[in-house]
Amino acid sequence: MADPTVLRDDLDLPVPLGPRPPRRVVSLVPSLTEALAATAPGLLVGATNWCSHPADLAVARIGGTKNPDVPAILALEPDLVLANDEENRRPDLEALRAAGVPVWVTDVRTLDGAFRSLDRMLTLACAQPRPSWLDEAEASWRRIVPVPRALRTVVPIWRRPWMVIGRDTFAGDLLRRLGLHLVHADHAERYPTIALPQLKLDGPELVVLPDEPYRFTAEDGPEAFPGTPVALVSGRHLTWYGPSLVSAPEVLARAIARATGHPFARDGSGTS
């Protein structure tokens, strides 16, 4: 018999998941925290130290995504814990499950997958009506117009050593939809480590530098790629899946436009 505490959003699960809808939820993922807070804030009783949105979130803090305080989580007596296959460590999730706490694990690698996952998490796992912001996010991405030419793009996410976005990633799918060609999209690894000289030899026409997980800034990052346009972008809009997806296409497209000089357009109606 399947373990009822192992809840993945790619499974065909019954409704409701338990004897009653969850009333106390702990989130181990910043984007999922924001998604639930925007939908049913009264359900959240705990979140990580990295859960920065909404800014006025007033819940117990239970450590980081990679080092959550499991006893502190259990002390909150949650009906459900929200987690992510990539961001959270399996030993921590297994410890929660062993204590009898249901853990809903997302695994998001595309924009369409994010929309499906968020819908299932909020309506199935959390027993909430589908939020209007999710409809707005889908509509926002339908309106985006890609850049006119697929620029060869490198996307570092760390330095010392340099690591970049490779294959099969949510952030990579967003940039592809904006019309960019990721140089390392076919790499064997999802986040390969590649030395800076090789990154330059790969011939990027654009470098995209997010402010998380490594905090690239105008003073830390662009100097490594002299002569190449650099777009500094919000990591929340590039890597989070939640309410930030409503404004993400416009925020990212404008950053690319500023770096490259390509006009930004929506709805096929011209530039702005």
PDB file of C-alpha atoms in Angstrom:
ATOM      1  CA  MET A   1       0.000   0.000   0.000  1.00  0.00           C
ATOM      2  CA  ALA A   2       1.344   3.452  -0.903  1.00  0.00           C
ATOM      3  CA  ASP A   3       2.545   5.650   1.931  1.00  0.00           C
ATOM      4  CA  PRO A   4      -0.158   8.336   2.369  1.00  0.00           C
ATOM      5  CA  THR A   5       2.413  10.861   3.561  1.00  0.00           C
ATOM      6  CA  VAL A   6       4.280  10.749   0.233  1.00  0.00           C
ATOM      7  CA  LEU A   7       2.382  13.256  -1.875  1.00  0.00           C
ATOM      8  CA  ARG A   8       3.797  14.262  -5.236  1.00  0.00           C
ATOM      9  CA  ASP A   9       2.040  16.667  -7.527  1.00  0.00           C
ATOM     10  CA  ASP A  10       2.443  14.305 -10.489  1.00  0.00           C
ATOM     11  CA  LEU A  11       0.252  11.633  -8.885  1.00  0.00           C
ATOM     12  CA  ASP A  12      -3.483  11.135  -9.349  1.00  0.00           C
ATOM     13  CA  LEU A  13      -4.452  11.675  -5.720  1.00  0.00           C
ATOM     14  CA  PRO A  14      -7.921  11.540  -4.167  1.00  0.00           C
ATOM     15  CA  VAL A  15      -9.762  14.593  -2.856  1.00  0.00           C
ATOM     16  CA  PRO A  16      -9.518  15.331  -0.015  1.00  0.00           C
ATOM     17  CA  LEU A  17      -6.047  14.071   0.870  1.00  0.00           C
ATOM     18  CA  GLY A  18      -6.990  13.442   4.493  1.00  0.00           C
ATOM     19  CA  PRO A  19      -9.989  13.401   6.810  1.00  0.00           C
ATOM     20  CA  ARG A  20     -10.241  17.198   6.556  1.00  0.00           C
ATOM     21  CA  PRO A  21      -8.681  20.025   4.533  1.00  0.00           C
ATOM     22  CA  PRO A  22      -5.328  21.243   5.884  1.00  0.00           C
ATOM     23  CA  ARG A  23      -5.561  24.070   8.395  1.00  0.00           C
ATOM     24  CA  ARG A  24      -1.891  24.404   9.308  1.00  0.00           C
ATOM     25  CA  VAL A  25       0.699  24.446   6.510  1.00  0.00           C
ATOM     26  CA  VAL A  26       4.480  24.881   6.631  1.00  0.00           C
ATOM     27  CA  SER A  27       6.304  25.848   3.437  1.00  0.00           C
ATOM     28  CA  LEU A  28       9.956  25.003   2.789  1.00  0.00           C
ATOM     29  CA  VAL A  29      10.103  26.859  -0.547  1.00  0.00           C
ATOM     30  CA  PRO A  30       9.992  30.672  -0.929  1.00  0.00           C
ATOM     31  CA  SER A  31       7.952  30.633  -4.135  1.00  0.00           C
ATOM     32  CA  LEU A  32       5.418  28.191  -2.676  1.00  0.00           C
ATOM     33  CA  THR A  33       5.185  30.330   0.454  1.00  0.00           C
ATOM     34  CA  GLU A  34       4.297  33.338  -1.674  1.00  0.00           C
ATOM     35  CA  ALA A  35       1.826  31.293  -3.716  1.00  0.00           C
ATOM     36  CA  LEU A  36      -0.068  30.091  -0.653  1.00  0.00           C
ATOM     37  CA  ALA A  37       0.135  33.464   1.101  1.00  0.00           C
ATOM     38  CA  ALA A  38      -1.470  35.095  -1.949  1.00  0.00           C
ATOM     39  CA  THR A  39      -4.210  32.462  -1.993  1.00  0.00           C
ATOM     40  CA  ALA A  40      -5.001  31.515   1.607  1.00  0.00           C
ATOM     41  CA  PRO A  41      -2.643  33.322   4.024  1.00  0.00           C
ATOM     42  CA  GLY A  42      -4.454  31.975   7.074  1.00  0.00           C
ATOM     43  CA  LEU A  43      -3.166  28.475   6.351  1.00  0.00           C
ATOM     44  CA  LEU A  44       0.524  29.298   6.733  1.00  0.00           C
ATOM     45  CA  VAL A  45       2.014  28.732  10.174  1.00  0.00           C
ATOM     46  CA  GLY A  46       5.692  28.341   9.239  1.00  0.00           C
ATOM     47  CA  ALA A  47       8.166  29.204   6.495  1.00  0.00           C
ATOM     48  CA  THR A  48      11.915  29.296   5.890  1.00  0.00           C
ATOM     49  CA  ASN A  49      14.219  32.198   6.675  1.00  0.00           C
ATOM     50  CA  TRP A  50      14.502  32.732   2.905  1.00  0.00           C
ATOM     51  CA  CYS A  51      10.758  33.219   2.398  1.00  0.00           C
ATOM     52  CA  SER A  52      10.848  36.964   1.740  1.00  0.00           C
ATOM     53  CA  HIS A  53       7.454  37.430   0.065  1.00  0.00           C
ATOM     54  CA  PRO A  54       5.042  38.751   1.022  1.00  0.00           C
ATOM     55  CA  ALA A  55       7.123  41.270   2.944  1.00  0.00           C
ATOM     56  CA  ASP A  56       4.699  41.317   5.871  1.00  0.00           C
ATOM     57  CA  LEU A  57       4.595  37.533   6.301  1.00  0.00           C
ATOM     58  CA  ALA A  58       4.232  36.883  10.032  1.00  0.00           C
ATOM     59  CA  VAL A  59       4.764  33.164  10.656  1.00  0.00           C
ATOM     60  CA  ALA A  60       7.260  31.040  12.557  1.00  0.00           C
ATOM     61  CA  ARG A  61      10.640  30.743  10.845  1.00  0.00           C
ATOM     62  CA  ILE A  62      12.013  27.225  10.739  1.00  0.00           C
ATOM     63  CA  GLY A  63      15.511  27.524   9.233  1.00  0.00           C
ATOM     64  CA  GLY A  64      16.661  27.360   5.635  1.00  0.00           C
ATOM     65  CA  THR A  65      15.571  25.364   2.627  1.00  0.00           C
ATOM     66  CA  LYS A  66      18.612  23.088   2.926  1.00  0.00           C
ATOM     67  CA  ASN A  67      18.707  22.946   6.724  1.00  0.00           C
ATOM     68  CA  PRO A  68      15.180  23.225   8.119  1.00  0.00           C
ATOM     69  CA  ASP A  69      14.659  22.682  11.845  1.00  0.00           C
ATOM     70  CA  VAL A  70      12.604  19.490  11.740  1.00  0.00           C
ATOM     71  CA  PRO A  71      11.721  19.498  15.471  1.00  0.00           C
ATOM     72  CA  ALA A  72      10.551  23.126  15.149  1.00  0.00           C
ATOM     73  CA  ILE A  73       8.370  22.155  12.206  1.00  0.00           C
ATOM     74  CA  LEU A  74       6.847  19.258  14.121  1.00  0.00           C
ATOM     75  CA  ALA A  75       6.183  21.560  17.084  1.00  0.00           C
ATOM     76  CA  LEU A  76       3.945  23.647  14.804  1.00  0.00           C
ATOM     77  CA  GLU A  77       1.758  20.546  14.297  1.00  0.00           C
ATOM     78  CA  PRO A  78       1.281  21.056  10.537  1.00  0.00           C
ATOM     79  CA  ASP A  79      -1.337  19.176   8.552  1.00  0.00           C
ATOM     80  CA  LEU A  80       0.843  19.582   5.460  1.00  0.00           C
ATOM     81  CA  VAL A  81       4.384  20.599   4.488  1.00  0.00           C
ATOM     82  CA  LEU A  82       5.104  22.054   1.040  1.00  0.00           C
ATOM     83  CA  ALA A  83       8.485  21.168  -0.469  1.00  0.00           C
ATOM     84  CA  ASN A  84      10.368  20.958  -3.755  1.00  0.00           C
ATOM     85  CA  ASP A  85      12.404  18.073  -5.142  1.00  0.00           C
ATOM     86  CA  GLU A  86      15.291  20.353  -6.119  1.00  0.00           C
ATOM     87  CA  GLU A  87      15.390  22.844  -3.258  1.00  0.00           C
ATOM     88  CA  ASN A  88      14.868  20.578  -0.261  1.00  0.00           C
ATOM     89  CA  ARG A  89      16.908  17.629   1.005  1.00  0.00           C
ATOM     90  CA  ARG A  90      15.311  14.221   1.004  1.00  0.00           C
ATOM     91  CA  PRO A  91      16.534  13.272   4.520  1.00  0.00           C
ATOM     92  CA  ASP A  92      14.611  16.237   5.951  1.00  0.00           C
ATOM     93  CA  LEU A  93      11.453  15.321   4.046  1.00  0.00           C
ATOM     94  CA  GLU A  94      11.786  11.685   5.062  1.00  0.00           C
ATOM     95  CA  ALA A  95      12.126  12.724   8.714  1.00  0.00           C
ATOM     96  CA  LEU A  96       8.870  14.679   8.465  1.00  0.00           C
ATOM     97  CA  ARG A  97       7.121  11.778   6.768  1.00  0.00           C
ATOM     98  CA  ALA A  98       8.422   9.368   9.388  1.00  0.00           C
ATOM     99  CA  ALA A  99       6.750  11.568  11.997  1.00  0.00           C
ATOM    100  CA  GLY A 100       3.458  11.203  10.111  1.00  0.00           C
ATOM    101  CA  VAL A 101       3.366  14.640   8.443  1.00  0.00           C
ATOM    102  CA  PRO A 102       2.148  14.687   4.827  1.00  0.00           C
ATOM    103  CA  VAL A 103       4.706  16.346   2.536  1.00  0.00           C
ATOM    104  CA  TRP A 104       3.656  17.664  -0.880  1.00  0.00           C
ATOM    105  CA  VAL A 105       6.686  17.703  -3.195  1.00  0.00           C
ATOM    106  CA  THR A 106       6.722  19.765  -6.366  1.00  0.00           C
ATOM    107  CA  ASP A 107       9.059  19.085  -9.300  1.00  0.00           C
ATOM    108  CA  VAL A 108       8.851  21.975 -11.759  1.00  0.00           C
ATOM    109  CA  ARG A 109      11.013  22.211 -14.882  1.00  0.00           C
ATOM    110  CA  THR A 110       8.833  24.116 -17.363  1.00  0.00           C
ATOM    111  CA  LEU A 111       6.412  27.022 -17.295  1.00  0.00           C
ATOM    112  CA  ASP A 112       3.475  24.790 -18.243  1.00  0.00           C
ATOM    113  CA  GLY A 113       4.555  22.367 -15.542  1.00  0.00           C
ATOM    114  CA  ALA A 114       4.588  25.238 -13.024  1.00  0.00           C
ATOM    115  CA  PHE A 115       1.031  26.215 -13.891  1.00  0.00           C
ATOM    116  CA  ARG A 116      -0.173  22.626 -13.531  1.00  0.00           C
ATOM    117  CA  SER A 117       1.770  22.100 -10.317  1.00  0.00           C
ATOM    118  CA  LEU A 118       0.513  25.291  -8.689  1.00  0.00           C
ATOM    119  CA  ASP A 119      -3.081  24.480  -9.602  1.00  0.00           C
ATOM    120  CA  ARG A 120      -2.804  21.000  -8.090  1.00  0.00           C
ATOM    121  CA  MET A 121      -0.996  22.156  -4.980  1.00  0.00           C
ATOM    122  CA  LEU A 122      -3.482  24.912  -4.198  1.00  0.00           C
ATOM    123  CA  THR A 123      -6.722  23.170  -5.190  1.00  0.00           C
ATOM    124  CA  LEU A 124      -5.889  19.558  -4.348  1.00  0.00           C
ATOM    125  CA  ALA A 125      -3.311  19.608  -1.568  1.00  0.00           C
ATOM    126  CA  CYS A 126      -4.507  22.817   0.110  1.00  0.00           C
ATOM    127  CA  ALA A 127      -8.214  22.465  -0.820  1.00  0.00           C
ATOM    128  CA  GLN A 128      -8.537  26.088  -2.003  1.00  0.00           C
ATOM    129  CA  PRO A 129     -10.383  27.583  -4.978  1.00  0.00           C
ATOM    130  CA  ARG A 130      -8.148  28.261  -7.965  1.00  0.00           C
ATOM    131  CA  PRO A 131      -6.758  31.789  -7.400  1.00  0.00           C
ATOM    132  CA  SER A 132      -7.283  34.582  -9.920  1.00  0.00           C
ATOM    133  CA  TRP A 133      -3.564  35.414  -9.928  1.00  0.00           C
ATOM    134  CA  LEU A 134      -2.861  32.041 -11.528  1.00  0.00           C
ATOM    135  CA  ASP A 135      -5.201  32.878 -14.420  1.00  0.00           C
ATOM    136  CA  GLU A 136      -3.523  36.284 -14.714  1.00  0.00           C
ATOM    137  CA  ALA A 137      -0.082  34.665 -14.855  1.00  0.00           C
ATOM    138  CA  GLU A 138      -1.102  32.314 -17.666  1.00  0.00           C
ATOM    139  CA  ALA A 139      -2.602  35.223 -19.599  1.00  0.00           C
ATOM    140  CA  SER A 140       0.518  37.326 -19.085  1.00  0.00           C
ATOM    141  CA  TRP A 141       2.767  34.666 -20.604  1.00  0.00           C
ATOM    142  CA  ARG A 142       0.422  34.183 -23.557  1.00  0.00           C
ATOM    143  CA  ARG A 143       0.809  37.883 -24.422  1.00  0.00           C
ATOM    144  CA  ILE A 144       4.604  37.991 -24.477  1.00  0.00           C
ATOM    145  CA  VAL A 145       6.344  38.534 -27.827  1.00  0.00           C
ATOM    146  CA  PRO A 146       9.824  36.898 -28.107  1.00  0.00           C
ATOM    147  CA  VAL A 147      12.877  38.924 -29.063  1.00  0.00           C
ATOM    148  CA  PRO A 148      13.219  39.044 -32.859  1.00  0.00           C
ATOM    149  CA  ARG A 149      16.391  36.928 -32.986  1.00  0.00           C
ATOM    150  CA  ALA A 150      17.418  33.978 -30.808  1.00  0.00           C
ATOM    151  CA  LEU A 151      20.502  35.401 -29.104  1.00  0.00           C
ATOM    152  CA  ARG A 152      23.106  32.916 -27.882  1.00  0.00           C
ATOM    153  CA  THR A 153      22.763  33.290 -24.124  1.00  0.00           C
ATOM    154  CA  VAL A 154      24.759  32.164 -21.104  1.00  0.00           C
ATOM    155  CA  VAL A 155      23.082  32.240 -17.671  1.00  0.00           C
ATOM    156  CA  PRO A 156      25.483  31.971 -14.726  1.00  0.00           C
ATOM    157  CA  ILE A 157      23.912  31.223 -11.348  1.00  0.00           C
ATOM    158  CA  TRP A 158      27.157  31.060  -9.322  1.00  0.00           C
ATOM    159  CA  ARG A 159      30.800  32.088  -9.450  1.00  0.00           C
ATOM    160  CA  ARG A 160      33.859  30.668  -7.706  1.00  0.00           C
ATOM    161  CA  PRO A 161      33.301  28.283  -9.419  1.00  0.00           C
ATOM    162  CA  TRP A 162      31.199  29.465 -12.334  1.00  0.00           C
ATOM    163  CA  MET A 163      27.985  27.468 -12.719  1.00  0.00           C
ATOM    164  CA  VAL A 164      25.381  28.025 -15.408  1.00  0.00           C
ATOM    165  CA  ILE A 165      21.872  26.956 -16.315  1.00  0.00           C
ATOM    166  CA  GLY A 166      21.985  23.824 -18.454  1.00  0.00           C
ATOM    167  CA  ARG A 167      19.279  21.453 -19.607  1.00  0.00           C
ATOM    168  CA  ASP A 168      15.770  20.857 -18.324  1.00  0.00           C
ATOM    169  CA  THR A 169      15.272  23.845 -16.007  1.00  0.00           C
ATOM    170  CA  PHE A 170      12.329  26.111 -15.247  1.00  0.00           C
ATOM    171  CA  ALA A 171      14.423  29.269 -15.656  1.00  0.00           C
ATOM    172  CA  GLY A 172      15.758  28.021 -18.968  1.00  0.00           C
ATOM    173  CA  ASP A 173      12.234  27.427 -20.242  1.00  0.00           C
ATOM    174  CA  LEU A 174      11.217  30.987 -19.319  1.00  0.00           C
ATOM    175  CA  LEU A 175      14.152  32.446 -21.230  1.00  0.00           C
ATOM    176  CA  ARG A 176      13.451  30.202 -24.213  1.00  0.00           C
ATOM    177  CA  ARG A 177       9.883  31.519 -24.312  1.00  0.00           C
ATOM    178  CA  LEU A 178      11.283  35.032 -24.374  1.00  0.00           C
ATOM    179  CA  GLY A 179      13.158  34.062 -27.530  1.00  0.00           C
ATOM    180  CA  LEU A 180      16.662  33.377 -26.211  1.00  0.00           C
ATOM    181  CA  HIS A 181      18.859  30.417 -27.156  1.00  0.00           C
ATOM    182  CA  LEU A 182      20.647  29.010 -24.116  1.00  0.00           C
ATOM    183  CA  VAL A 183      24.132  27.909 -25.097  1.00  0.00           C
ATOM    184  CA  HIS A 184      24.130  25.110 -22.520  1.00  0.00           C
ATOM    185  CA  ALA A 185      20.547  23.931 -22.983  1.00  0.00           C
ATOM    186  CA  ASP A 186      21.754  20.553 -24.262  1.00  0.00           C
ATOM    187  CA  HIS A 187      24.447  20.027 -21.647  1.00  0.00           C
ATOM    188  CA  ALA A 188      24.382  16.659 -19.872  1.00  0.00           C
ATOM    189  CA  GLU A 189      24.007  18.419 -16.517  1.00  0.00           C
ATOM    190  CA  ARG A 190      21.231  20.722 -15.389  1.00  0.00           C
ATOM    191  CA  TYR A 191      23.641  23.130 -13.664  1.00  0.00           C
ATOM    192  CA  PRO A 192      27.102  22.456 -15.069  1.00  0.00           C
ATOM    193  CA  THR A 193      30.307  23.974 -13.722  1.00  0.00           C
ATOM    194  CA  ILE A 194      32.148  25.655 -16.600  1.00  0.00           C
ATOM    195  CA  ALA A 195      35.342  27.695 -16.313  1.00  0.00           C
ATOM    196  CA  LEU A 196      35.119  31.337 -17.292  1.00  0.00           C
ATOM    197  CA  PRO A 197      37.522  31.031 -20.266  1.00  0.00           C
ATOM    198  CA  GLN A 198      35.279  28.352 -21.748  1.00  0.00           C
ATOM    199  CA  LEU A 199      32.163  30.463 -21.163  1.00  0.00           C
ATOM    200  CA  LYS A 200      33.767  33.197 -23.239  1.00  0.00           C
ATOM    201  CA  LEU A 201      34.826  30.721 -25.942  1.00  0.00           C
ATOM    202  CA  ASP A 202      31.199  29.567 -26.170  1.00  0.00           C
ATOM    203  CA  GLY A 203      30.528  32.893 -27.873  1.00  0.00           C
ATOM    204  CA  PRO A 204      27.559  34.310 -25.978  1.00  0.00           C
ATOM    205  CA  GLU A 205      25.738  37.281 -27.483  1.00  0.00           C
ATOM    206  CA  LEU A 206      24.042  37.914 -24.143  1.00  0.00           C
ATOM    207  CA  VAL A 207      24.790  37.067 -20.528  1.00  0.00           C
ATOM    208  CA  VAL A 208      21.871  36.949 -18.074  1.00  0.00           C
ATOM    209  CA  LEU A 209      22.856  37.436 -14.425  1.00  0.00           C
ATOM    210  CA  PRO A 210      20.150  36.843 -11.776  1.00  0.00           C
ATOM    211  CA  ASP A 211      20.454  38.105  -8.210  1.00  0.00           C
ATOM    212  CA  GLU A 212      19.935  34.620  -6.743  1.00  0.00           C
ATOM    213  CA  PRO A 213      21.156  32.108  -5.782  1.00  0.00           C
ATOM    214  CA  TYR A 214      24.373  34.099  -6.264  1.00  0.00           C
ATOM    215  CA  ARG A 215      23.735  37.805  -5.889  1.00  0.00           C
ATOM    216  CA  PHE A 216      25.131  39.210  -9.114  1.00  0.00           C
ATOM    217  CA  THR A 217      25.137  43.007  -9.230  1.00  0.00           C
ATOM    218  CA  ALA A 218      26.336  45.746 -11.563  1.00  0.00           C
ATOM    219  CA  GLU A 219      29.667  45.648  -9.677  1.00  0.00           C
ATOM    220  CA  ASP A 220      29.949  41.869  -9.362  1.00  0.00           C
ATOM    221  CA  GLY A 221      29.561  39.827 -12.539  1.00  0.00           C
ATOM    222  CA  PRO A 222      29.398  41.973 -15.688  1.00  0.00           C
ATOM    223  CA  GLU A 223      33.129  42.758 -15.528  1.00  0.00           C
ATOM    224  CA  ALA A 224      33.836  39.085 -16.272  1.00  0.00           C
ATOM    225  CA  PHE A 225      32.270  39.422 -19.740  1.00  0.00           C
ATOM    226  CA  PRO A 226      33.759  42.558 -21.308  1.00  0.00           C
ATOM    227  CA  GLY A 227      32.216  43.471 -24.639  1.00  0.00           C
ATOM    228  CA  THR A 228      29.165  41.225 -24.164  1.00  0.00           C
ATOM    229  CA  PRO A 229      25.733  42.660 -23.309  1.00  0.00           C
ATOM    230  CA  VAL A 230      24.697  41.727 -19.768  1.00  0.00           C
ATOM    231  CA  ALA A 231      21.146  41.683 -18.432  1.00  0.00           C
ATOM    232  CA  LEU A 232      20.850  41.886 -14.652  1.00  0.00           C
ATOM    233  CA  VAL A 233      17.550  40.268 -13.724  1.00  0.00           C
ATOM    234  CA  SER A 234      15.454  39.538 -10.665  1.00  0.00           C
ATOM    235  CA  GLY A 235      15.986  35.966  -9.503  1.00  0.00           C
ATOM    236  CA  ARG A 236      12.458  35.982  -8.099  1.00  0.00           C
ATOM    237  CA  HIS A 237      11.073  36.621 -11.588  1.00  0.00           C
ATOM    238  CA  LEU A 238      13.405  34.111 -13.243  1.00  0.00           C
ATOM    239  CA  THR A 239      13.318  31.155 -10.842  1.00  0.00           C
ATOM    240  CA  TRP A 240      10.197  31.495  -8.662  1.00  0.00           C
ATOM    241  CA  TYR A 241       6.859  29.987  -9.657  1.00  0.00           C
ATOM    242  CA  GLY A 242       3.993  31.763  -7.972  1.00  0.00           C
ATOM    243  CA  PRO A 243       2.412  35.236  -8.121  1.00  0.00           C
ATOM    244  CA  SER A 244       5.683  36.644  -9.509  1.00  0.00           C
ATOM    245  CA  LEU A 245       4.803  34.902 -12.793  1.00  0.00           C
ATOM    246  CA  VAL A 246       2.187  37.599 -13.418  1.00  0.00           C
ATOM    247  CA  SER A 247       4.818  40.288 -13.941  1.00  0.00           C
ATOM    248  CA  ALA A 248       7.799  38.046 -14.819  1.00  0.00           C
ATOM    249  CA  PRO A 249       7.501  38.184 -18.634  1.00  0.00           C
ATOM    250  CA  GLU A 250       7.470  41.953 -18.679  1.00  0.00           C
ATOM    251  CA  VAL A 251      10.177  42.354 -16.031  1.00  0.00           C
ATOM    252  CA  LEU A 252      12.518  39.898 -17.765  1.00  0.00           C
ATOM    253  CA  ALA A 253      11.809  41.164 -21.281  1.00  0.00           C
ATOM    254  CA  ARG A 254      12.536  44.759 -20.277  1.00  0.00           C
ATOM    255  CA  ALA A 255      15.847  43.743 -18.700  1.00  0.00           C
ATOM    256  CA  ILE A 256      16.801  41.933 -21.913  1.00  0.00           C
ATOM    257  CA  ALA A 257      15.719  44.927 -23.997  1.00  0.00           C
ATOM    258  CA  ARG A 258      17.845  47.308 -21.936  1.00  0.00           C
ATOM    259  CA  ALA A 259      20.895  45.079 -22.341  1.00  0.00           C
ATOM    260  CA  THR A 260      20.556  44.285 -26.035  1.00  0.00           C
ATOM    261  CA  GLY A 261      18.708  47.236 -27.544  1.00  0.00           C
ATOM    262  CA  HIS A 262      16.045  44.913 -28.920  1.00  0.00           C
ATOM    263  CA  PRO A 263      12.613  46.504 -28.546  1.00  0.00           C
ATOM    264  CA  PHE A 264      10.198  45.050 -26.065  1.00  0.00           C
ATOM    265  CA  ALA A 265       6.750  44.145 -27.415  1.00  0.00           C
ATOM    266  CA  ARG A 266       3.513  42.631 -26.107  1.00  0.00           C
ATOM    267  CA  ASP A 267       0.417  41.344 -27.858  1.00  0.00           C
ATOM    268  CA  GLY A 268       2.150  41.785 -31.209  1.00  0.00           C
ATOM    269  CA  SER A 269       1.040  45.417 -31.126  1.00  0.00           C
ATOM    270  CA  GLY A 270       4.374  47.167 -31.303  1.00  0.00           C
ATOM    271  CA  THR A 271       7.011  48.255 -28.863  1.00  0.00           C
ATOM    272  CA  SER A 272       7.089  50.116 -25.619  1.00  0.00           C
TER     273      SER A 272
END
